[in-house]
Coordinates of C-alpha atoms and ligand atoms in Angstrom, one line a residue:
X15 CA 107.1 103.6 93.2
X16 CA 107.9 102.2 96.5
X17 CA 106.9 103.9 99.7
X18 CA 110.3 105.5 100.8
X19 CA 112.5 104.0 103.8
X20 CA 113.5 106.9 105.9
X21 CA 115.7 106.5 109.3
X22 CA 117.2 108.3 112.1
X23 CA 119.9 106.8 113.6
X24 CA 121.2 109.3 116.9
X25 CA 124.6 108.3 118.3
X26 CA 123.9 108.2 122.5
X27 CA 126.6 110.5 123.4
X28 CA 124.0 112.6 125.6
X29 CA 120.8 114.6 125.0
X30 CA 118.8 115.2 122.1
X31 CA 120.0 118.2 120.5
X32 CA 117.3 120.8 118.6
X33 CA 119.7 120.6 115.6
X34 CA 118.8 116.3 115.9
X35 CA 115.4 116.9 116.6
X36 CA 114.5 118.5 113.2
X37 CA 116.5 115.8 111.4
X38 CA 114.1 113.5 113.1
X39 CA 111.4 115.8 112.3
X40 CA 112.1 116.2 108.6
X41 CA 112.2 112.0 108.3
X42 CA 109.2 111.3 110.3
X43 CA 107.4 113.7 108.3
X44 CA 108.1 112.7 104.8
X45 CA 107.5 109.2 106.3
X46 CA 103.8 110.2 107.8
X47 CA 103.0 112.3 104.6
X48 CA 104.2 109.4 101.9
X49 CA 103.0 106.5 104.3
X50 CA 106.6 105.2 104.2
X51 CA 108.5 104.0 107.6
X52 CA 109.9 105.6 109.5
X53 CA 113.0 103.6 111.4
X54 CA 114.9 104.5 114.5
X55 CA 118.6 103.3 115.1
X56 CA 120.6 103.7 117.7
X57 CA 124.3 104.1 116.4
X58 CA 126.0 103.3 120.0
X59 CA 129.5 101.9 118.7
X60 CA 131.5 105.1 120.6
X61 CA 131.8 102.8 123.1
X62 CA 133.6 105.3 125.4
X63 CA 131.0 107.9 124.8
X64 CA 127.4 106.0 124.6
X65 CA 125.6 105.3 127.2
X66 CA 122.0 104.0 127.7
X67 CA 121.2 106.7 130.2
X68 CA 121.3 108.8 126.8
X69 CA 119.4 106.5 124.7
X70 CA 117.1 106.8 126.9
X71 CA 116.8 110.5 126.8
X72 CA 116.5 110.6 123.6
X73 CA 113.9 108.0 123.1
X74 CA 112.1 109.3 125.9
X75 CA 112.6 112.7 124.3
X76 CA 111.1 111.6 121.1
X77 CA 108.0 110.4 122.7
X78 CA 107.8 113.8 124.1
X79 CA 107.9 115.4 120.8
X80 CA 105.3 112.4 119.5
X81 CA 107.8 111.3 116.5
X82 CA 106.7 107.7 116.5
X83 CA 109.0 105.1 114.7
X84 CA 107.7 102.0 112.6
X85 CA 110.6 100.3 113.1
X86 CA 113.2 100.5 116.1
X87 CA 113.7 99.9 119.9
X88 CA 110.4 99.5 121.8
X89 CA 108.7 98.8 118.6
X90 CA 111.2 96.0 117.0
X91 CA 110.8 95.0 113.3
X92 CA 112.2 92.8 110.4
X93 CA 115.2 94.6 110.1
X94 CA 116.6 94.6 114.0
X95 CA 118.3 94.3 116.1
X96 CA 118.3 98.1 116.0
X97 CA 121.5 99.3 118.4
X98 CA 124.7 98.5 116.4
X99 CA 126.5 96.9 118.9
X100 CA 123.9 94.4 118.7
X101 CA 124.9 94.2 114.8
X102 CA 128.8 93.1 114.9
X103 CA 128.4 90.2 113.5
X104 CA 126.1 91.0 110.1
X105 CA 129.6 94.0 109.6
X106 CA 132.1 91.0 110.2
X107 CA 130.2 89.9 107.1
X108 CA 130.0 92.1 104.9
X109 CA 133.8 93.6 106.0
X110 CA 135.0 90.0 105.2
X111 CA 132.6 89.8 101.6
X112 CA 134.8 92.8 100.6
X113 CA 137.9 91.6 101.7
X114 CA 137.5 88.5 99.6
X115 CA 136.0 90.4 96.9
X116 CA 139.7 92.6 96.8
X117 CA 137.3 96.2 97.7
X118 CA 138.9 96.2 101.2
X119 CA 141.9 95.0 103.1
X120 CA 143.5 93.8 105.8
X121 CA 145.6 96.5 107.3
X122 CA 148.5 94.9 110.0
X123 CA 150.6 98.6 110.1
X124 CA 150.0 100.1 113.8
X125 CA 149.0 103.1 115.2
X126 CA 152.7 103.8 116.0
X127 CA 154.2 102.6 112.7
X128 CA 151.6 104.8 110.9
X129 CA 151.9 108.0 113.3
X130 CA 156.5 107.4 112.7
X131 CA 155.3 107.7 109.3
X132 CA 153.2 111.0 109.6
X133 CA 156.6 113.1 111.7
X134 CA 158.9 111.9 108.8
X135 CA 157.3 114.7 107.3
X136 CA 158.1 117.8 107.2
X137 CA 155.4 119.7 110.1
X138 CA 153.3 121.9 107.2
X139 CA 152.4 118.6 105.3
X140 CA 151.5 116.9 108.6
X141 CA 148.2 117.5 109.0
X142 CA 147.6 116.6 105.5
X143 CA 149.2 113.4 106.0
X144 CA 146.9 110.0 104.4
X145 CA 147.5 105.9 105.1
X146 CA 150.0 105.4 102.6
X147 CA 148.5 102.1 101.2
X148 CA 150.7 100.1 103.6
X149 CA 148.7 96.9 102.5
X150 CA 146.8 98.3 99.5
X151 CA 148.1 95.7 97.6
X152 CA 149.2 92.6 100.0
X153 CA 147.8 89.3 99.6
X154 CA 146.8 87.1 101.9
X155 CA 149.5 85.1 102.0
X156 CA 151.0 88.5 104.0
X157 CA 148.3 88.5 107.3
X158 CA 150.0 88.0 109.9
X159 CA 148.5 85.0 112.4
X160 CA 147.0 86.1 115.8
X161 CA 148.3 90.0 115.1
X162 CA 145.5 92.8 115.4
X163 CA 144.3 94.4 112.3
X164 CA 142.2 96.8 111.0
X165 CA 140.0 96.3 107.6
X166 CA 140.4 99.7 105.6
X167 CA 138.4 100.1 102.1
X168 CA 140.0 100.0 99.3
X169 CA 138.8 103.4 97.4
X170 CA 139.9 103.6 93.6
X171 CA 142.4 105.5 92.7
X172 CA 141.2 107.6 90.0
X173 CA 137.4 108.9 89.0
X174 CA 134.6 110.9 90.9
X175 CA 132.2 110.0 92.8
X176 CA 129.1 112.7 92.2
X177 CA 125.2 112.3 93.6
X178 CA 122.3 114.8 93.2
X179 CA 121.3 115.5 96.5
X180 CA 117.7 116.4 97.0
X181 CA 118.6 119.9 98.7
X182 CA 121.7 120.8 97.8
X183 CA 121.8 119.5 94.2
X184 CA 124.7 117.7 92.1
X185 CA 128.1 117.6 94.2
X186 CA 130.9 115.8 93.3
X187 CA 134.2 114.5 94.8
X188 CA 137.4 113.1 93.1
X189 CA 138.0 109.9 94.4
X190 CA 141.7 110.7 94.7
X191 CA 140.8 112.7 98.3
X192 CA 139.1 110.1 99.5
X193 CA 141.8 107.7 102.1
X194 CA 141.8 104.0 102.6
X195 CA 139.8 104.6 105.5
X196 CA 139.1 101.8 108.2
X197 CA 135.8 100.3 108.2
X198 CA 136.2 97.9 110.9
X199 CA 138.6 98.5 114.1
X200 CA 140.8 95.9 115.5
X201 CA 137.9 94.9 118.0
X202 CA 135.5 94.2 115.5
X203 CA 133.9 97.5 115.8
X204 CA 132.5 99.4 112.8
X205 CA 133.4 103.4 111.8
X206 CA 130.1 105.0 111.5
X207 CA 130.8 105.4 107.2
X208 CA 130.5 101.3 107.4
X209 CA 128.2 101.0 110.1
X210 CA 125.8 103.5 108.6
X211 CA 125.7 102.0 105.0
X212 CA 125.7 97.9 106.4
X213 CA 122.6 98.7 108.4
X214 CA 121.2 101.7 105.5
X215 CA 121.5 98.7 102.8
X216 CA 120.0 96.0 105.1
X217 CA 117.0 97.9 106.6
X218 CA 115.9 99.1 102.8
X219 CA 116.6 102.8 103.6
X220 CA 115.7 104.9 100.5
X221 CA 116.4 108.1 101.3
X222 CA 119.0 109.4 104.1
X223 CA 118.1 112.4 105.6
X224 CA 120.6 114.1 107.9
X225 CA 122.2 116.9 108.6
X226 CA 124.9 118.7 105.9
X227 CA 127.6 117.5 108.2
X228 CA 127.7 115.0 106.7
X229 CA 127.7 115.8 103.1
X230 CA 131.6 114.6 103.6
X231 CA 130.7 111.2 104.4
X232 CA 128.4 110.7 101.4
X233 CA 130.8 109.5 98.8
X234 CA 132.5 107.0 101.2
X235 CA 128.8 105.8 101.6
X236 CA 128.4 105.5 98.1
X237 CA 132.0 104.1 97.1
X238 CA 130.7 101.2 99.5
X239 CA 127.6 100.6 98.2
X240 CA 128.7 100.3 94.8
X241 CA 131.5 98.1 96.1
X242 CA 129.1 96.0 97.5
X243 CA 127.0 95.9 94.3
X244 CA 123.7 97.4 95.9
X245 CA 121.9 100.3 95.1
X246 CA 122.7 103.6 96.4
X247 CA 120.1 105.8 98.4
X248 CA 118.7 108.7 97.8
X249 CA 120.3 111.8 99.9
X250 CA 118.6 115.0 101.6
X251 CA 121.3 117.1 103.6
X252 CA 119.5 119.9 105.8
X253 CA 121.6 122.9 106.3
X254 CA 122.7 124.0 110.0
X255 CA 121.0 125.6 112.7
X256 CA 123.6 128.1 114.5
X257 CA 123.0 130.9 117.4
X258 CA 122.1 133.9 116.4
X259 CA 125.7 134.8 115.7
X260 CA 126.0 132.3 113.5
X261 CA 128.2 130.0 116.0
X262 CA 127.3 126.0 116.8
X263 CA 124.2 125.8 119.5
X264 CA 125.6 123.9 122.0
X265 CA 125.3 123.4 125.8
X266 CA 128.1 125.9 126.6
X267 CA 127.0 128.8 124.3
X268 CA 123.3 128.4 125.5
X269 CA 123.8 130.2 128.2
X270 CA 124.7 133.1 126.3
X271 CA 122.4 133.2 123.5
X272 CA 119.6 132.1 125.4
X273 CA 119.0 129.1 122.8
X274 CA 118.2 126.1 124.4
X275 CA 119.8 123.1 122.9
X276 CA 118.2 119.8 124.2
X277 CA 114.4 119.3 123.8
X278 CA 114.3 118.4 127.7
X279 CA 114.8 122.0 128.2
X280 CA 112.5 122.6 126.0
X281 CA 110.1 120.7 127.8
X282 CA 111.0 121.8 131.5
X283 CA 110.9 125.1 130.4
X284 CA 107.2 124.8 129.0
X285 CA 107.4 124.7 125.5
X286 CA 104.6 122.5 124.3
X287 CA 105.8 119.5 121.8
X288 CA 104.0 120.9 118.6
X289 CA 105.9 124.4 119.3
X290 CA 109.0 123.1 119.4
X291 CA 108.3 120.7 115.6
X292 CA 107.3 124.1 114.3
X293 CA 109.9 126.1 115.4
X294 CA 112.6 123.1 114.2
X295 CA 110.8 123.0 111.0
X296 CA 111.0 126.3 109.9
X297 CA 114.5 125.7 110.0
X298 CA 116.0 124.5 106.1
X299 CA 112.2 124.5 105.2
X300 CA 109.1 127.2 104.6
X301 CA 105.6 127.3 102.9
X302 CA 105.8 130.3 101.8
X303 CA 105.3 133.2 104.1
X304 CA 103.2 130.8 106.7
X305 CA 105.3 130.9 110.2
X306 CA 102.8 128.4 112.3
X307 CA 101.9 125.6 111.5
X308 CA 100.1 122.6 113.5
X309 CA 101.2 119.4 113.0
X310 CA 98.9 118.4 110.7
X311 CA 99.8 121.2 108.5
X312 CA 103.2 120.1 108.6
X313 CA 102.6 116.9 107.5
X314 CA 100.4 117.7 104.9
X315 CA 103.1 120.4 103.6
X316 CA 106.3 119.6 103.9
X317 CA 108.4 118.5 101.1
X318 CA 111.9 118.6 100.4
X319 CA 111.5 120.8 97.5
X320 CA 110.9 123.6 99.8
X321 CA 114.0 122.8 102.0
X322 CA 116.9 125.3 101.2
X323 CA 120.6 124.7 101.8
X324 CA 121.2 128.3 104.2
X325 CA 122.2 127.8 107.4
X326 CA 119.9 128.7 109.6
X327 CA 120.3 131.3 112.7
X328 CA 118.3 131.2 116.1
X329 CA 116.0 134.3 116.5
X330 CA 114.6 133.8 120.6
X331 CA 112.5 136.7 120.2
X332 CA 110.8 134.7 116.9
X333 CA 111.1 131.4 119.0
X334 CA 109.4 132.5 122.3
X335 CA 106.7 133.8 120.0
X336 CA 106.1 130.6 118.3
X337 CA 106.0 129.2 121.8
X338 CA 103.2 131.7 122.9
X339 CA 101.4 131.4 119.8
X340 CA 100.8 127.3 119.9
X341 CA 99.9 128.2 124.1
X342 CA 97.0 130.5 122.5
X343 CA 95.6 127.2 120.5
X344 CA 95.3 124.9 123.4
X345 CA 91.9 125.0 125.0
X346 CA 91.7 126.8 128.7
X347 CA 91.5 123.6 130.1
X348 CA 94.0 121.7 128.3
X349 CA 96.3 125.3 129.2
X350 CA 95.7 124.7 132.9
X351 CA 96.2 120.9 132.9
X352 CA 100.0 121.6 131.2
X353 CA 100.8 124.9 133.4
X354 CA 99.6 123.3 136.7
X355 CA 103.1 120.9 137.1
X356 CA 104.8 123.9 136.5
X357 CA 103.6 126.1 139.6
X358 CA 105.1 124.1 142.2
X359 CA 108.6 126.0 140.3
X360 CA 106.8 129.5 141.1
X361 CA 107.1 128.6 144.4
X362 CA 103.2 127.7 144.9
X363 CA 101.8 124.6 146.2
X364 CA 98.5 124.2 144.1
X365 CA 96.0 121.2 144.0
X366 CA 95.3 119.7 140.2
X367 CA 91.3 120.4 141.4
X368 CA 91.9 123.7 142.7
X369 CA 88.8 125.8 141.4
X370 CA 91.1 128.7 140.6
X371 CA 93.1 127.0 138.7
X372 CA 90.9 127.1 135.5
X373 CA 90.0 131.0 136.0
X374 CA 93.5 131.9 136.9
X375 CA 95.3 130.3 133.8
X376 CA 92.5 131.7 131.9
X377 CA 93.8 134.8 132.3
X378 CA 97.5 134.5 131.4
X379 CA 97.0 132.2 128.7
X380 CA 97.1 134.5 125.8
X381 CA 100.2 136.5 127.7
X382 CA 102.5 133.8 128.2
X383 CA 105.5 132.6 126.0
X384 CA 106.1 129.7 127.9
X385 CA 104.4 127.5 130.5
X386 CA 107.0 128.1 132.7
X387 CA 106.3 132.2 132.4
X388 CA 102.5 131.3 132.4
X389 CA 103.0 129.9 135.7
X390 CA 105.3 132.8 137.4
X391 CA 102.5 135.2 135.9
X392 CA 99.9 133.4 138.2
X393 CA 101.4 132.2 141.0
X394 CA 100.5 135.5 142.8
X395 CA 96.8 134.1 143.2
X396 CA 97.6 131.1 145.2
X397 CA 100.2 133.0 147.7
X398 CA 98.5 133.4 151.2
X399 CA 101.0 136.5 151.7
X400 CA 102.1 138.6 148.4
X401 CA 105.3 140.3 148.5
X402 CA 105.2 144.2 146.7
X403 CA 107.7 145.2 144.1
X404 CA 109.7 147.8 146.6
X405 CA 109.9 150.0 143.3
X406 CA 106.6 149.4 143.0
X407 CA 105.1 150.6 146.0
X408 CA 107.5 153.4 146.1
X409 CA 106.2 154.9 142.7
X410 CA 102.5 153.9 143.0
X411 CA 101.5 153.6 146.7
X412 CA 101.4 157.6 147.5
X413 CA 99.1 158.4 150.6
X414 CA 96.7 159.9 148.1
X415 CA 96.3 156.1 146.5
X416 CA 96.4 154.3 149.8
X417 CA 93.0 156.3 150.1
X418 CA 91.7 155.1 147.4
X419 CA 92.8 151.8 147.6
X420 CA 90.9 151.6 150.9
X421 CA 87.8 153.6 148.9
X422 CA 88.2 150.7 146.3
X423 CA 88.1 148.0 148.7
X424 CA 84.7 149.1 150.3
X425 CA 83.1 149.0 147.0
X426 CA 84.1 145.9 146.3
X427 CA 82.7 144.3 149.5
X428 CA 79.1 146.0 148.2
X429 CA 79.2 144.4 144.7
X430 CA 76.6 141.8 144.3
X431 CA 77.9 140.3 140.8
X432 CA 81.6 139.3 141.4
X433 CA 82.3 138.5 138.1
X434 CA 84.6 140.7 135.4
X435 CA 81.7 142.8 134.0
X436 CA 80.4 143.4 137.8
X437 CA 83.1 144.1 139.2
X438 CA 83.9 146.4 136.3
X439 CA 80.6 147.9 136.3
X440 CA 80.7 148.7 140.2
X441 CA 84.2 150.1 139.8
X442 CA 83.5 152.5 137.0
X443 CA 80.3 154.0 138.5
X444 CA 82.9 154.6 141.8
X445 CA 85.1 156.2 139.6
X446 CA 82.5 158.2 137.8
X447 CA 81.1 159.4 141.0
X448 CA 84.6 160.5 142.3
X449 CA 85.0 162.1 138.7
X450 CA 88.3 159.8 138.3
X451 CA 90.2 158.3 135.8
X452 CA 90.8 154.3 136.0
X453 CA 93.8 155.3 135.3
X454 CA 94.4 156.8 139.0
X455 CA 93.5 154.1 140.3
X456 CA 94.9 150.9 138.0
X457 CA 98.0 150.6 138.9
X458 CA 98.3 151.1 142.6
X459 CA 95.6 148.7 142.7
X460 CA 97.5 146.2 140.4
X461 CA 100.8 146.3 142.5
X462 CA 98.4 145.8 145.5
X463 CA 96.3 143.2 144.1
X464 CA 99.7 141.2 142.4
X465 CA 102.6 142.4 144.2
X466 CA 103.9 144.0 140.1
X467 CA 102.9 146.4 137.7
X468 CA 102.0 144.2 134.8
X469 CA 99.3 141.2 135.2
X470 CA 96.1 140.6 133.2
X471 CA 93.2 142.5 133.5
X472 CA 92.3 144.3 136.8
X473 CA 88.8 142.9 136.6
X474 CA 89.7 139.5 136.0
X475 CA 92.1 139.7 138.6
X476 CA 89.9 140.6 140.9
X477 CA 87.2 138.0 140.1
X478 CA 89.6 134.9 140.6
X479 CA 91.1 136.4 143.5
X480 CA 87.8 136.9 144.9
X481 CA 85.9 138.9 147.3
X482 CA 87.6 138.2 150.7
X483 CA 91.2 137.7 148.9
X484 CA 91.0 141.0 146.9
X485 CA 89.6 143.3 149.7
X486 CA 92.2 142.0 152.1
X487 CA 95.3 142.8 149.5
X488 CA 93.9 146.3 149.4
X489 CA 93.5 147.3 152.9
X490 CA 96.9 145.7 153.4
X491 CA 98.7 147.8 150.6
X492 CA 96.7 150.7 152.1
X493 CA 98.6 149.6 155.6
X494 CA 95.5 148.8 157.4
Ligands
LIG505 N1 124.9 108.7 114.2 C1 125.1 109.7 113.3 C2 124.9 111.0 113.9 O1 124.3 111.1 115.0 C3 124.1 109.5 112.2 C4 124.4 110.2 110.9 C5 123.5 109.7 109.8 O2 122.3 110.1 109.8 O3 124.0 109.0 108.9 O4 125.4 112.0 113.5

């Protein structure tokens, strides 16, 4: 069999939304895993609402994400141009093939004739209201020279149109629902049904994959490829992903359900790329009880018989933990390379060759969901002045601590190994001596040392911080 076509074909009406991103997901990878193509096509024939500012956030957020295209912008290929407006001319074609061919029409009525139409009736059957086949049946001895028209398919009257799609099985429409809908505007500009199935047909696409949105736009797809004689792709619909209360993730409700929607805020907010495929992909899709999965994995397992049709509802608790989880697999130094841009937003001013840096993200790497957490979580090594948490010092720096804060800091300025276990081995015998608990002396010594009550380790702390740094926060919390 031949290696399957797959596309994605975003409309560039503004970011790239998560929901977009894991249709573009699930087509790349059943490209990469068949070693089919993968194409990208830009569907920018809104003319009011595209904009290349958007194409090129969501190209730029692809190459983020590392979805490469075979075939597309940047890349080109036999099958371009890939923007539709850059394709008018190929639709005039095949709109005019089926207008000679008596499987579409030349529709003169205008909007207001057809809206006059639609309030003759009575206002319950109004929104129901379909073309009424104005020119259905008109020849062309009826066009009317230099007037504007719009080319609407002509959709048989009677039968069913039915496909088996690959998630959600047989489905089945009666061809009597279906409208004479336009397929080319009076500017020579496709609808997306006509658009989508000209440039489907001419770039070879096997298999559409999209989301089930547009399960209602499938028979009009098909009608018009068998109209145009051509063989009709196979079809994948992936159910949705909603908030967690089951509503549509969009910009507005992100805010309130703490979903991000576009994969730039993913990526300003320090998700790393192969987090954000898994979390997308366990969305319509599982290997059986696996939740992580690299991108290898992912490749090497997916396959549409695992996708299900349920819609699918954020969980940001389950999300922030994938996050943390793919942070844990990057190597320390690949960990502080990625969480180093993201200090400058925790208020710090830290060189890329800072020797802390390394040791400090060390030590938050394993307790971070996001890079942009990892880095609030360290900042308070590289402030020259800390600020305490007022609550804080009020709970833990009691007179009686102070003291040993200031105990604490004189054995630190004897210790000969500054590392973790020297530190730690110093500090114990202090406490053993004194016949204390570390526990007397942790968290005082924390909120001194950090400013907070939760950080890493207080050993590790202390190491990166260092000698001079750490001795100095102590006396100052002990108000010397
Ligand atoms: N431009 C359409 C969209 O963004 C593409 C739908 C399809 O994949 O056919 O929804």
């Amino acid at each position: 069999m031949d290696k399957p076509r797959v596309r994605f074909a975003p409309s560039p009406t503004g970011y790239l939304h998560i929901g977009s991103a894991r249709t573009a997901l699930f087509n790349w990878l059943w490209a990469r895993k068949t070693g089919g193509t993968f194409v990208l096509r830009i569907e920018d024939t809104d003319q009011g609402r595209s904009t290349e500012a958007s194409t090129k956030v969501i190209i730029d957020s692809l190459h983020w994400l590392g979805l490469d295209w075979d075939e597309g912008p940047e890349v080109g290929g036999p099958h371009g141009p890939y923007f539709q407006m850059q394709r008018l001319d190929l639709y005039a074609e095949y709109a005019n093939r089926l207008v000679s061919e008596g499987r579409a029409y030349r529709c003169y009525a205008t909007r207001e004739e057809i809206e006059a139409l639609r309030q003759k009736l009575p206002e319950k059957k109004r929104d129901g209201f379909v073309y009424p086949h104005l020119w259905r049946d008109k020849t062309e001895a009826d066009w009317i020279p230099g007037a504007p028209y719009v080319i609407r398919f002509k959709t048989p009257l009677t039968g069913t149109t039915e496909f088996v799609d690959r998630v959600y099985g047989a489905i089945k429409t009666q061809n009597s629902l279906i409208d004479d809908f336009v397929i080319i505007r009076s500017d020579g500009v496709p609808l997306y049904n006509f658009g989508a199935v000209v440039d489907d047909l001419t770039m070879g696409i096997t298999l559409v994959a999209r989301g089930s949105d547009h399960i209602i736009n499938t028979p009009k797809q098909i009608l018009m490829y068998q109209a145009l004689g051509a063989a009709v792709p196979e079809y994948a619909h992936m159910p949705m992903m909603l908030n967690p209360d089951g509503s549509k993730i969009s910009k507005r409700s992100s805010g309130q359900h703490g979903v991000d929607v576009a994969i730039e805020d993913y990526r300003l907010r320090g998700w790393v790329p192969d987090a954000v495929l898994n979390l997308v992909a366990r969305f319509g899709w599982s290997a059986g009880d696996q939740e992580l999965f690299t991108r290898a994995e992912l490749v090497e397992k997916f396959d549409w018989a695992q996708c299900g049709s349920v819609d699918g509802r954020f969980n940001v608790k389950k999300a922030l933990w994938i996050s943390g989880e793919h942070l844990k697999r990057l190597t320390d130094e690949d960990f502080a390379a990625r969480v180093h841009p993201f200090l400058a937003g925790a208020g710090v001013t830290v060189a890329a060759d800072d020797p802390r840096l390394l040791p400090a993200a060390r030590t938050v790497k394993t307790r971070s969901a996001r890079l942009i957490d990892a880095a609030e979580a360290m900042a308070f090594y590289f402030r020259d002045e800390i600020t305490l948490d007022p609550a804080a010092v009020e709970k833990f720096l009691t007179p009686e601590a102070k003291a040993n804060l200031r105990a604490m800091a004189d054995v630190l300025t004897g210790v000969a190994d500054f590392s973790d276990a020297g530190i730690g081995a110093a500090i114990e015998a202090w406490l053993a001596e004194r016949g204390f608990d570390i526990k007397t002396v942790a968290q005082p010594a924390r909120v001194a040392l950090t400013g907070r009550t939760a950080s890493p380790g207080l050993y590790e702390v202390i190491a990166v911080l260092g000698r001079e740094v750490s001795v100095r926060r102590l006396r100052a919390a002990a108000g010397e």
